[in-house]
Short mmCIF file of C-alpha atoms in Angstrom, two decimals:
data_model
loop_
_atom_site.label_atom_id
_atom_site.label_comp_id
_atom_site.label_asym_id
_atom_site.label_seq_id
_atom_site.Cartn_x
_atom_site.Cartn_y
_atom_site.Cartn_z
CA MET A 5 113.21 89.07 119.82
CA ALA A 6 114.86 86.77 117.38
CA SER A 7 111.48 85.10 116.48
CA GLN A 8 109.92 88.53 115.97
CA THR A 9 112.88 89.34 113.54
CA LYS A 10 112.45 86.11 111.69
CA LYS A 11 108.59 86.82 111.38
CA LEU A 12 109.35 90.28 110.12
CA GLY A 13 111.82 88.88 107.67
CA ARG A 14 109.25 86.38 106.27
CA ILE A 15 106.71 89.11 106.03
CA ALA A 16 109.29 91.42 104.15
CA ASP A 17 110.04 88.46 101.96
CA VAL A 18 106.24 87.98 101.00
CA PHE A 19 105.88 91.75 100.31
CA HIS A 20 109.00 91.53 97.99
CA ASP A 21 107.35 88.49 96.32
CA LEU A 22 104.01 90.32 95.80
CA GLU A 23 105.94 93.36 94.31
CA THR A 24 107.63 90.95 91.96
CA VAL A 25 104.30 89.60 90.87
CA GLU A 26 103.10 92.98 90.26
CA ARG A 27 105.97 94.14 88.30
CA VAL A 28 105.72 91.07 86.03
CA ARG A 29 102.01 91.84 85.50
CA VAL A 30 102.87 95.33 84.46
CA SER A 31 105.54 94.14 82.13
CA ASP A 32 103.20 91.54 80.56
CA LEU A 33 100.67 94.08 79.98
CA THR A 34 103.00 96.49 78.47
CA GLN A 35 104.24 93.80 76.14
CA GLU A 36 100.80 92.87 75.10
CA ILE A 37 99.85 96.46 74.45
CA ALA A 38 102.94 97.02 72.40
CA SER A 39 102.10 93.89 70.42
CA LEU A 40 98.70 94.97 69.81
CA ARG A 41 99.81 98.34 68.62
CA ALA A 42 102.36 96.85 66.25
CA ALA A 43 99.53 94.53 64.76
CA GLN A 44 97.53 97.74 64.34
CA ASP A 45 100.21 99.74 62.81
CA ASP A 46 100.90 96.63 60.25
CA ILE A 47 97.13 96.91 59.32
CA PHE A 48 97.47 100.77 58.74
CA ARG A 49 100.52 100.31 56.66
CA SER A 50 98.86 97.65 54.51
CA LEU A 51 95.93 99.91 53.96
CA GLU A 52 98.14 103.00 53.06
CA SER A 53 99.31 100.97 49.85
CA PRO A 54 96.05 100.00 48.08
CA SER A 55 95.98 96.78 46.34
CA PRO A 56 93.13 94.66 45.07
CA VAL A 57 93.52 92.17 47.77
CA ASN A 58 93.20 94.98 50.51
CA GLY A 59 90.12 96.28 48.75
CA LEU A 60 88.31 93.00 49.21
CA PHE A 61 89.17 92.89 52.96
CA THR A 62 88.96 96.52 53.97
CA ALA A 63 85.73 96.12 55.95
CA LEU A 64 87.50 93.13 57.85
CA LEU A 65 90.63 95.12 58.31
CA SER A 66 88.70 98.17 59.75
CA SER A 67 86.79 95.89 61.98
CA ARG A 68 90.12 94.27 63.12
CA VAL A 69 91.39 97.70 63.95
CA GLY A 70 88.38 98.42 65.89
CA ARG A 71 88.75 95.27 68.04
CA LEU A 72 92.53 95.99 68.42
CA GLU A 73 91.72 99.53 69.75
CA ARG A 74 89.09 98.35 72.21
CA ARG A 75 91.49 95.68 73.45
CA ILE A 76 94.27 98.27 73.83
CA GLN A 77 91.97 100.57 75.74
CA GLN A 78 90.97 97.67 78.01
CA LEU A 79 94.63 96.67 78.70
CA SER A 80 95.52 100.19 79.17
CA ARG A 81 93.01 100.40 81.94
CA GLU A 82 94.42 97.10 83.45
CA HIS A 83 97.92 98.52 83.06
CA GLU A 84 97.07 101.58 85.02
CA ILE A 85 95.47 99.53 87.79
CA ALA A 86 98.54 97.11 87.73
CA LEU A 87 100.91 100.23 88.05
CA LYS A 88 99.04 101.36 91.17
CA ARG A 89 99.14 98.01 92.77
CA TYR A 90 102.80 97.71 91.88
CA ALA A 91 103.54 101.04 93.59
CA GLU A 92 101.46 99.94 96.60
CA ALA A 93 103.35 96.69 96.78
CA ALA A 94 106.59 98.50 96.65
CA ALA A 95 105.56 100.77 99.49
CA ARG A 96 104.39 97.89 101.55
CA GLY A 97 107.86 96.19 100.74
CA ARG A 98 109.75 99.41 101.88
CA SER A 99 107.76 99.59 105.13
CA ALA A 100 108.45 95.92 106.06
CA ASP A 101 112.17 96.48 105.17
CA ARG A 102 111.94 99.51 107.76
CA LEU A 103 110.31 97.38 110.37
CA LEU A 104 112.79 94.62 109.99
CA ALA A 105 115.85 97.06 110.22
CA GLU A 106 114.23 98.44 113.19
CA ALA A 107 113.69 95.08 114.72
CA LYS A 108 117.27 94.01 113.97
CA GLY A 109 118.64 97.27 115.51
CA GLU A 110 116.66 96.63 118.63
CA GLU A 111 117.78 93.01 118.86
CA ALA A 112 121.46 94.03 118.46
CA ARG A 113 120.95 96.72 121.04
CA LYS A 114 119.44 94.31 123.46
CA ARG A 115 122.26 91.75 122.77
CA GLU A 116 124.90 94.44 123.27
CA GLN A 117 123.33 95.35 126.64
CA ALA A 118 123.23 91.83 127.84
CA GLU A 119 126.94 91.51 126.82
CA LEU A 120 127.73 94.66 128.70
CA GLU A 121 125.85 93.72 131.76
CA ALA A 122 127.57 90.22 131.76
CA LEU A 123 130.91 92.07 131.57
CA LEU A 124 130.03 94.24 134.50
CA GLU A 125 128.95 91.32 136.63
CA PHE A 126 132.37 89.67 135.72
CA GLN A 127 134.27 92.68 136.73
CA GLU A 128 132.41 93.01 139.94
CA ALA A 129 132.98 89.26 140.84
CA VAL A 130 136.59 89.73 139.97
CA GLY A 131 136.81 92.67 142.09
CA ALA A 132 135.09 91.05 144.96
CA GLN A 133 137.41 88.18 144.77
CA GLY A 134 140.42 90.45 144.90
CA ARG A 135 139.26 92.49 148.04
CA GLY A 136 138.93 89.19 150.01
CA LYS A 137 142.46 88.24 149.69
CA SER A 138 145.09 89.31 152.16
CA PRO A 139 148.04 91.36 150.88
CA ARG A 140 151.19 89.63 150.35
CA PRO A 141 154.21 90.41 152.48
CA SER A 142 157.03 92.18 150.70
#
């Protein structure tokens, strides 16, 4: 039973590691999306205050905004998928934790039962020795 508990412990650890990987992926995507949105906002702010330099590069800035928007959309889809995978990994981790807790509980019950059986055998052995002795004269 102890080997089963060890195996379940290792499985639970793997699931927690996978959950961590997915959480990091979600975090990375969130940061990248925020960074792209900030770059896009910077471009919009620069276009709000017209200047001769901006006028020359308006087409390029417009193109850049379009590319940023497409990348944000792509990352948003990846982010959604990563969130689902993270939720699934978390659910698998919780299931593994429950199985591990059940296995540990079963192991503890079996150990307790074995200890009780050993105690009963000891009491029977002591009782049998006591019955075999002759009473002492008073």
